[in-house]
Amino acid sequence: MSASFERGINAFKEQIDAPVAAFFSSCVRCGLCAEACLFYTETGDPERTPINKLEPMRRIWQQEYSFWGKLASSLGLSRPVTDADLTEWETLVYDSCTLCGRCSMVCPVGNDIAYMIRKMREGMAASGHAPEGLIGATRRAVTIGSPMGVKLPALQAQIRHTEKDLGYSIPVDVEGVDYLLLLSSMEIMNFPEFISAIARIFKHAGVTWTISSEAFEATNSGIQIGVSEIAAELVERIVAAAAKLKVKYVISPECGHAYMAIRWEGPNLIGRPYDFKVVHILELLDELRAAGRLKTSGKETQRLTYHDPCQISRRGGVVQQPRNLMHEIAADFVEMPETGTMNWCCGAGGGVSSNERADEIRLKVFNRKKKQLDQIHPDAIISACSNCRIHLEDGLEEYEMDIPVLSLTETIAEHLLDREQNEGQEP
Ligand code: SF4
Ligand code: SF4
């Protein structure tokens, strides 16, 4: 038995806590979760059913922790999990699961399958069975501070461009403001207009904020790959920056898994509560709207729909806020056929987009989003996750659908009331 395989098996055993054991013993093999998973519905491949993705961990649970399983194991009647099994399961656990949690919504006995797949990745990564692309992204997150290798000078360059366009400064390392804004590398490199949109909205609403030069990255590759020690280290960097700048709130930007990581997993990973509150940018924008501090003018007349990023809506609970904001700027807002907490994943979350090996399958399962869009024929799609946006654009191109994809925050910024008047003052 190789050292890495032994490490992996031990990691699996450590991950099998009371909820996981209860899940395995309560599964009635009804198959409902399969029909909720786009990797099964769009391929028809029984290997890609949610519960099959957990099979090696289920076998370890059975052989190590259940009475009959232990007995069968001691009599040589059950086959132990091998390194070859883990090699085979790698593409199921990483390439064919976005941790979207849709399967967890339908399980009649309440099994949180996405939670278990997240745990399964801990054993897979420890045994050396994680995809190269995700290993590289995680290494860059630890050593450089960004999974895409974005360094501070690149952010500073984007900030300089934004400041030149706006005619006023973007706050960096300002102590004692209310909000610390995090950014995803994708926003910095692919959608820098997001920084401009935030600056304009916060100036309009009188929000005091800053970016940290020491911890600007919102994403957390440690969670995606399944290495909790790394995930905790990345959370600690943000906690340290928030303490240094003495902020009251940390804003998670338009990135799905970043919100899940910092808002929901973060305190558990570091083993203590934060001294600040975490808000998703859409939560904050909706609070400002409700308080009368965010005023818009005019509405988009084209038919707009909203794609729910899984970690923001289904796993994060931010469902109504984007709809309040959509009604603020859209005269013709149409929901997708399955929407909110039951919207379908774009197919690229949970580290799938960092894993080039999964390119083919992620585009194949985009067919599910296509089926939704074919029922409502929107003129444009609005979302609140850079990763979703990039994959939606890829998928739409693949299926030859000419539909623009927009950011909700950026669209709100385009509709700010009296923008010119507000832009005359420093924040
Ligand atoms: S979390 Fe999403 S992608 Fe993963 S198995 Fe469940 S439904 Fe499928
Ligand atoms: S829906 Fe729940 S009970 Fe049914 S097969 Fe899936 S995990 Fe098991």
CSV table of N, CA and C and ligand atoms in Angstrom, one decimal, residues 23 26-34 50-51 103 106-111 113 116, ligand 2:
chain,number,residue,atom,x,y,z
A,23,PHE,N,-26.2,9.3,6.8
A,23,PHE,CA,-26.7,9.4,5.4
A,23,PHE,C,-26.5,8.0,4.7
A,26,SER,N,-29.1,5.6,5.9
A,26,SER,CA,-30.5,5.9,5.6
A,26,SER,C,-30.9,5.9,4.1
A,27,CYS,N,-29.9,5.8,3.2
A,27,CYS,CA,-30.2,5.9,1.8
A,27,CYS,C,-31.0,4.7,1.4
A,28,VAL,N,-32.1,4.9,0.7
A,28,VAL,CA,-33.0,3.8,0.3
A,28,VAL,C,-32.8,3.5,-1.2
A,29,ARG,N,-31.8,4.1,-1.8
A,29,ARG,CA,-31.5,3.8,-3.2
A,29,ARG,C,-32.7,4.1,-4.1
A,30,CYS,N,-33.4,5.2,-3.8
A,30,CYS,CA,-34.6,5.5,-4.6
A,30,CYS,C,-34.3,6.1,-5.9
A,31,GLY,N,-33.1,6.6,-6.1
A,31,GLY,CA,-32.7,7.2,-7.3
A,31,GLY,C,-33.2,8.6,-7.6
A,32,LEU,N,-33.9,9.2,-6.7
A,32,LEU,CA,-34.4,10.6,-7.0
A,32,LEU,C,-33.3,11.6,-7.2
A,33,CYS,N,-32.2,11.4,-6.5
A,33,CYS,CA,-31.1,12.3,-6.6
A,33,CYS,C,-30.5,12.3,-8.0
A,34,ALA,N,-30.6,11.1,-8.7
A,34,ALA,CA,-30.1,11.0,-10.0
A,34,ALA,C,-30.8,12.0,-11.0
A,50,PRO,N,-25.5,10.9,-8.4
A,50,PRO,CA,-24.9,11.4,-7.2
A,50,PRO,C,-24.4,10.3,-6.2
A,51,ILE,N,-25.3,9.4,-5.9
A,51,ILE,CA,-24.9,8.4,-4.9
A,51,ILE,C,-23.8,7.5,-5.4
A,103,CYS,N,-29.0,17.8,-5.9
A,103,CYS,CA,-29.4,16.4,-5.4
A,103,CYS,C,-29.9,16.4,-4.0
A,106,VAL,N,-33.7,17.0,-3.1
A,106,VAL,CA,-34.8,16.1,-3.4
A,106,VAL,C,-34.7,14.8,-2.6
A,107,CYS,N,-33.6,14.6,-1.9
A,107,CYS,CA,-33.5,13.3,-1.2
A,107,CYS,C,-34.6,13.2,-0.1
A,108,PRO,N,-35.5,12.1,-0.2
A,108,PRO,CA,-36.6,12.0,0.7
A,108,PRO,C,-36.2,11.7,2.1
A,109,VAL,N,-35.0,11.3,2.3
A,109,VAL,CA,-34.5,11.0,3.7
A,109,VAL,C,-33.5,12.1,4.2
A,110,GLY,N,-33.4,13.2,3.4
A,110,GLY,CA,-32.7,14.3,3.8
A,110,GLY,C,-31.1,14.2,3.7
A,111,ASN,N,-30.7,13.3,2.9
A,111,ASN,CA,-29.2,13.2,2.7
A,111,ASN,C,-28.6,14.4,2.0
A,113,ILE,N,-26.1,15.2,-0.1
A,113,ILE,CA,-25.1,14.4,-0.9
A,113,ILE,C,-23.9,15.4,-1.3
A,116,MET,N,-21.5,15.4,1.4
A,116,MET,CA,-20.7,14.2,1.4
A,116,MET,C,-19.6,14.1,0.3
B,2,SF4,S1,-32.3,10.5,-3.1
B,2,SF4,FE1,-31.5,10.1,-1.1
B,2,SF4,S2,-32.3,8.1,-0.5
B,2,SF4,FE2,-32.6,8.3,-2.7
B,2,SF4,S3,-30.8,7.3,-3.7
B,2,SF4,FE3,-30.3,9.5,-3.5
B,2,SF4,S4,-29.3,9.7,-1.5
B,2,SF4,FE4,-30.3,7.7,-1.5
